[in-house]
Tab-separated table of C-alpha atoms in Angstrom:
chain	number	residue	atom	x	y	z
A	1372	UNK	CA	-13.701	-14.943	11.300
A	1373	UNK	CA	-16.145	-12.934	9.228
A	1374	UNK	CA	-19.635	-14.423	9.086
A	1375	UNK	CA	-21.799	-13.608	6.069
A	1376	UNK	CA	-25.574	-13.511	6.475
A	1377	UNK	CA	-27.702	-13.511	3.347
A	1378	UNK	CA	-31.297	-12.359	3.202
A	1379	UNK	CA	-33.932	-13.199	2.424
A	1380	UNK	CA	-33.583	-16.954	2.489
A	1381	UNK	CA	-36.044	-17.262	-0.376
A	1382	UNK	CA	-37.222	-14.618	-2.819
A	1383	UNK	CA	-40.376	-15.364	-4.834
A	1384	UNK	CA	-40.690	-13.185	-7.920
A	1385	UNK	CA	-42.187	-13.160	-11.405
A	1386	UNK	CA	-40.012	-13.160	-14.523
A	1387	UNK	CA	-39.300	-9.571	-15.488
A	1388	UNK	CA	-39.262	-8.329	-11.912
A	1389	UNK	CA	-36.259	-6.839	-10.127
A	1390	UNK	CA	-34.445	-8.970	-7.554
A	1391	UNK	CA	-32.488	-7.456	-4.686
A	1392	UNK	CA	-30.360	-9.838	-2.610
A	1393	UNK	CA	-28.542	-8.817	0.561
A	1394	UNK	CA	-25.279	-10.036	2.083
A	1395	UNK	CA	-24.297	-8.660	5.489
A	1396	UNK	CA	-20.870	-9.272	7.032
A	1397	UNK	CA	-20.182	-9.490	10.767
A	1398	UNK	CA	-17.112	-7.275	10.283
A	1399	UNK	CA	-15.990	-4.898	7.596
A	1400	UNK	CA	-14.861	-6.650	4.418
A	1401	UNK	CA	-11.512	-5.268	3.368
A	1402	UNK	CA	-10.381	-4.183	-0.075
A	1403	UNK	CA	-13.719	-4.906	-1.745
A	1404	UNK	CA	-13.020	-8.618	-1.338
A	1405	UNK	CA	-16.543	-9.825	-2.003
A	1406	UNK	CA	-17.925	-12.044	-4.754
A	1407	UNK	CA	-21.301	-13.452	-5.813
A	1408	UNK	CA	-22.027	-16.842	-7.353
A	1409	UNK	CA	-25.047	-18.412	-9.005
A	1410	UNK	CA	-25.821	-22.093	-8.609
A	1411	UNK	CA	-28.541	-23.883	-10.532
A	1412	UNK	CA	-29.912	-27.198	-9.370
A	1413	UNK	CA	-27.464	-30.032	-9.970
A	1414	UNK	CA	-24.768	-27.721	-11.327
A	1415	UNK	CA	-21.534	-26.245	-10.069
A	1416	UNK	CA	-21.517	-22.625	-8.898
A	1417	UNK	CA	-20.700	-19.917	-11.422
A	1418	UNK	CA	-18.925	-16.660	-10.653
A	1419	UNK	CA	-21.127	-13.630	-11.339
A	1420	UNK	CA	-19.493	-10.686	-9.566
A	1421	UNK	CA	-16.084	-10.132	-7.971
A	1422	UNK	CA	-14.526	-7.145	-6.240
A	1423	UNK	CA	-18.052	-6.147	-5.100
A	1424	UNK	CA	-19.128	-4.796	-8.489
A	1425	UNK	CA	-17.088	-6.253	-11.372
A	1426	UNK	CA	-18.981	-8.650	-13.618
A	1427	UNK	CA	-17.218	-11.867	-14.521
A	1428	UNK	CA	-16.647	-12.772	-18.155
A	1429	UNK	CA	-19.845	-13.492	-20.056
A	1430	UNK	CA	-22.194	-12.315	-17.300
A	1431	UNK	CA	-25.121	-10.227	-18.605
A	1432	UNK	CA	-25.341	-6.615	-17.501
A	1433	UNK	CA	-28.690	-7.207	-15.786
A	1434	UNK	CA	-26.548	-8.497	-12.898
A	1435	UNK	CA	-24.926	-5.826	-10.759
A	1436	UNK	CA	-23.205	-5.719	-7.396
A	1437	UNK	CA	-22.826	-2.873	-4.941
A	1438	UNK	CA	-22.011	-2.074	-1.342
A	1439	UNK	CA	-19.131	-1.513	1.017
A	1440	UNK	CA	-18.010	-2.218	4.544
A	1441	UNK	CA	-20.496	-4.740	5.912
A	1442	UNK	CA	-23.476	-4.401	3.558
A	1443	UNK	CA	-23.532	-5.696	0.018
A	1444	UNK	CA	-26.230	-6.167	-2.597
A	1445	UNK	CA	-26.677	-8.228	-5.738
A	1446	UNK	CA	-29.316	-6.810	-8.066
A	1447	UNK	CA	-30.867	-8.560	-11.037
A	1448	UNK	CA	-32.607	-5.801	-12.953
A	1449	UNK	CA	-35.141	-7.945	-14.823
A	1450	UNK	CA	-35.388	-11.638	-14.040
A	1451	UNK	CA	-35.045	-14.003	-16.964
A	1452	UNK	CA	-36.283	-17.620	-16.674
A	1453	UNK	CA	-32.677	-18.848	-16.433
A	1454	UNK	CA	-31.963	-16.609	-13.418
A	1455	UNK	CA	-34.045	-18.653	-10.997
A	1456	UNK	CA	-31.362	-20.286	-8.884
A	1457	UNK	CA	-29.514	-20.037	-5.570
A	1458	UNK	CA	-27.085	-17.159	-5.061
A	1459	UNK	CA	-24.140	-17.094	-2.654
A	1460	UNK	CA	-21.901	-14.282	-1.523
A	1461	UNK	CA	-18.282	-14.953	-0.545
A	1462	UNK	CA	-15.617	-12.878	1.141
A	1463	UNK	CA	-12.076	-13.628	0.079
A	1464	UNK	CA	-10.126	-13.290	3.300
A	1465	UNK	CA	-11.235	-16.522	4.907
A	1466	UNK	CA	-13.093	-17.835	1.873
A	1467	UNK	CA	-16.355	-17.820	3.813
A	1468	UNK	CA	-19.613	-18.146	1.958
A	1469	UNK	CA	-23.012	-16.881	2.967
A	1470	UNK	CA	-25.871	-19.302	3.463
A	1471	UNK	CA	-27.454	-18.489	0.111
A	1472	UNK	CA	-30.631	-16.910	-1.230
A	1473	UNK	CA	-32.954	-18.962	-3.389
A	1474	UNK	CA	-34.707	-16.973	-6.105
A	1475	UNK	CA	-37.807	-18.876	-7.128
A	1476	UNK	CA	-40.601	-18.314	-9.616
A	1477	UNK	CA	-43.732	-16.890	-8.028
B	896	UNK	CA	-11.724	-23.535	-22.906
B	897	UNK	CA	-10.998	-23.762	-19.199
B	898	UNK	CA	-11.908	-27.178	-17.809
B	899	UNK	CA	-11.654	-28.772	-14.396
B	900	UNK	CA	-12.648	-32.422	-14.093
B	901	UNK	CA	-12.846	-34.100	-10.701
B	902	UNK	CA	-12.719	-37.818	-10.051
B	903	UNK	CA	-12.250	-40.247	-7.198
B	904	UNK	CA	-15.452	-39.802	-5.220
B	905	UNK	CA	-17.513	-42.697	-3.954
B	906	UNK	CA	-18.891	-44.504	-0.945
B	907	UNK	CA	-16.513	-45.055	1.964
B	908	UNK	CA	-16.981	-46.262	5.523
B	909	UNK	CA	-16.383	-43.961	8.493
B	910	UNK	CA	-12.673	-43.910	9.283
B	911	UNK	CA	-11.786	-44.748	5.704
B	912	UNK	CA	-9.744	-42.880	3.113
B	913	UNK	CA	-10.294	-41.493	-0.350
B	914	UNK	CA	-8.173	-39.524	-2.799
B	915	UNK	CA	-9.804	-36.989	-5.070
B	916	UNK	CA	-8.200	-35.756	-8.274
B	917	UNK	CA	-8.856	-32.748	-10.460
B	918	UNK	CA	-7.508	-32.561	-14.003
B	919	UNK	CA	-7.088	-29.059	-15.376
B	920	UNK	CA	-6.917	-27.921	-18.989
B	921	UNK	CA	-7.295	-24.772	-21.045
B	922	UNK	CA	-5.160	-22.520	-18.836
B	923	UNK	CA	-1.689	-22.326	-17.313
B	924	UNK	CA	-2.317	-24.409	-14.205
B	925	UNK	CA	0.956	-23.486	-12.513
B	926	UNK	CA	-0.029	-19.796	-12.446
B	927	UNK	CA	-2.980	-20.240	-10.092
B	928	UNK	CA	-3.770	-21.026	-6.502
B	929	UNK	CA	-6.269	-23.887	-6.449
B	930	UNK	CA	-8.956	-24.813	-3.936
B	931	UNK	CA	-11.342	-27.544	-2.916
B	932	UNK	CA	-14.851	-26.420	-1.970
B	933	UNK	CA	-17.535	-28.803	-0.753
B	934	UNK	CA	-21.304	-28.825	-0.504
B	935	UNK	CA	-23.162	-31.184	1.806
B	936	UNK	CA	-26.505	-32.453	0.485
B	937	UNK	CA	-29.045	-29.623	0.514
B	938	UNK	CA	-26.574	-27.238	2.161
B	939	UNK	CA	-24.396	-24.289	1.187
B	940	UNK	CA	-20.828	-23.984	-0.008
B	941	UNK	CA	-17.862	-24.556	2.307
B	942	UNK	CA	-14.218	-23.933	1.456
B	943	UNK	CA	-12.054	-26.922	2.427
B	944	UNK	CA	-8.448	-26.234	1.445
B	945	UNK	CA	-6.245	-24.312	-0.940
B	946	UNK	CA	-2.714	-24.510	-2.263
B	947	UNK	CA	-0.288	-21.989	-3.672
B	948	UNK	CA	0.839	-22.007	-7.300
B	949	UNK	CA	4.068	-23.873	-6.574
B	950	UNK	CA	2.627	-26.042	-3.798
B	951	UNK	CA	4.719	-24.391	-1.093
B	952	UNK	CA	1.750	-23.233	1.011
B	953	UNK	CA	-1.464	-24.995	1.948
B	954	UNK	CA	-4.349	-23.903	4.135
B	955	UNK	CA	-7.213	-25.915	5.573
B	956	UNK	CA	-10.639	-25.629	7.134
B	957	UNK	CA	-10.187	-26.264	10.868
B	958	UNK	CA	-12.427	-29.337	10.852
B	959	UNK	CA	-10.273	-31.136	8.256
B	960	UNK	CA	-6.797	-30.169	9.540
B	961	UNK	CA	-4.707	-33.241	10.202
B	962	UNK	CA	-7.074	-35.455	8.202
B	963	UNK	CA	-7.027	-33.950	4.681
B	964	UNK	CA	-3.988	-33.105	2.554
B	965	UNK	CA	-4.118	-30.943	-0.563
B	966	UNK	CA	-1.366	-31.329	-3.148
B	967	UNK	CA	-0.702	-30.625	-6.801
B	968	UNK	CA	1.432	-31.810	-9.703
B	969	UNK	CA	1.993	-28.910	-12.077
B	970	UNK	CA	3.621	-31.131	-14.683
B	971	UNK	CA	0.440	-33.204	-14.820
B	972	UNK	CA	-1.832	-30.154	-14.377
B	973	UNK	CA	-3.548	-31.940	-11.543
B	974	UNK	CA	-4.846	-31.121	-8.079
B	975	UNK	CA	-5.421	-33.697	-5.357
B	976	UNK	CA	-7.160	-34.069	-2.027
B	977	UNK	CA	-6.159	-36.973	0.182
B	978	UNK	CA	-8.899	-37.529	2.731
B	979	UNK	CA	-8.228	-39.762	5.737
B	980	UNK	CA	-10.236	-40.607	8.863
B	981	UNK	CA	-13.416	-39.696	7.043
B	982	UNK	CA	-16.529	-38.849	9.027
B	983	UNK	CA	-20.217	-38.790	8.156
B	984	UNK	CA	-20.094	-34.995	8.190
B	985	UNK	CA	-17.569	-35.059	5.335
B	986	UNK	CA	-20.318	-36.334	3.033
B	987	UNK	CA	-20.602	-33.782	0.247
B	988	UNK	CA	-20.004	-32.943	-3.363
B	989	UNK	CA	-16.387	-31.814	-3.620
B	990	UNK	CA	-15.561	-29.158	-6.211
B	991	UNK	CA	-12.176	-28.227	-7.549
B	992	UNK	CA	-11.972	-24.463	-8.147
B	993	UNK	CA	-9.485	-22.080	-9.699
B	994	UNK	CA	-8.600	-19.291	-7.309
B	995	UNK	CA	-8.133	-15.871	-8.873
B	996	UNK	CA	-6.995	-13.495	-6.120
B	997	UNK	CA	-9.507	-14.972	-3.691
B	998	UNK	CA	-12.574	-15.546	-5.821
B	999	UNK	CA	-13.251	-18.683	-7.837
B	1000	UNK	CA	-13.611	-18.090	-11.562
B	1001	UNK	CA	-13.658	-21.692	-12.728
B	1002	UNK	CA	-15.242	-24.761	-11.153
B	1003	UNK	CA	-15.340	-28.449	-11.907
B	1004	UNK	CA	-18.589	-30.397	-12.061
B	1005	UNK	CA	-17.948	-31.945	-8.651
B	1006	UNK	CA	-17.495	-35.461	-7.304
B	1007	UNK	CA	-19.717	-36.949	-4.605
B	1008	UNK	CA	-18.161	-38.390	-1.466
B	1009	UNK	CA	-20.478	-40.392	0.771
B	1010	UNK	CA	-19.259	-41.538	4.174
B	1011	UNK	CA	-21.555	-44.201	5.545
B	1012	UNK	CA	-21.501	-47.686	6.971
């Protein structure tokens, strides 16, 4: 079973800053089978990125995904007020999720 | 508009049973694998079970095997989760999610299941 470890646990940033979130897998993730989700307080998760780097429908281009093998990154180029939330990575094979990174306002 | 609406959550005693439902609309339900994903209070996301488009295959999280059963009715555009022998650790918000080649591109609003005496 592939275990996903997200870091940092919490990221404190100002609006307008760049956010870089990490997702590390315990084994290589095959076929780019990695996705990212955003979850705001009291809401269901929302798909942001799939296939490592493809943005889901309606997702702004300030969100981007990259990486390969065991190391993956979600980048938010300039944080908007609505981007402060918890972010999860997920690998498709066993549908495992990472523990999440909370992006909070500094 | 794609919509998934869960129902059936509530308070149940340990050892009890509950059946969750998810009503789908706005897409061809029978073309998609479907999943249940849960989130314990203050915790992360955990996949619970999924089912193939025609219902012929189902897969489960190890900790719910033998206790939970996922099923679907394509004519009614509905997904179900029968949960038996419930434990305190099953307490969570349960989400219905549309599976698109392994990632989840549509989610319901969730239904809360609380297992407590």
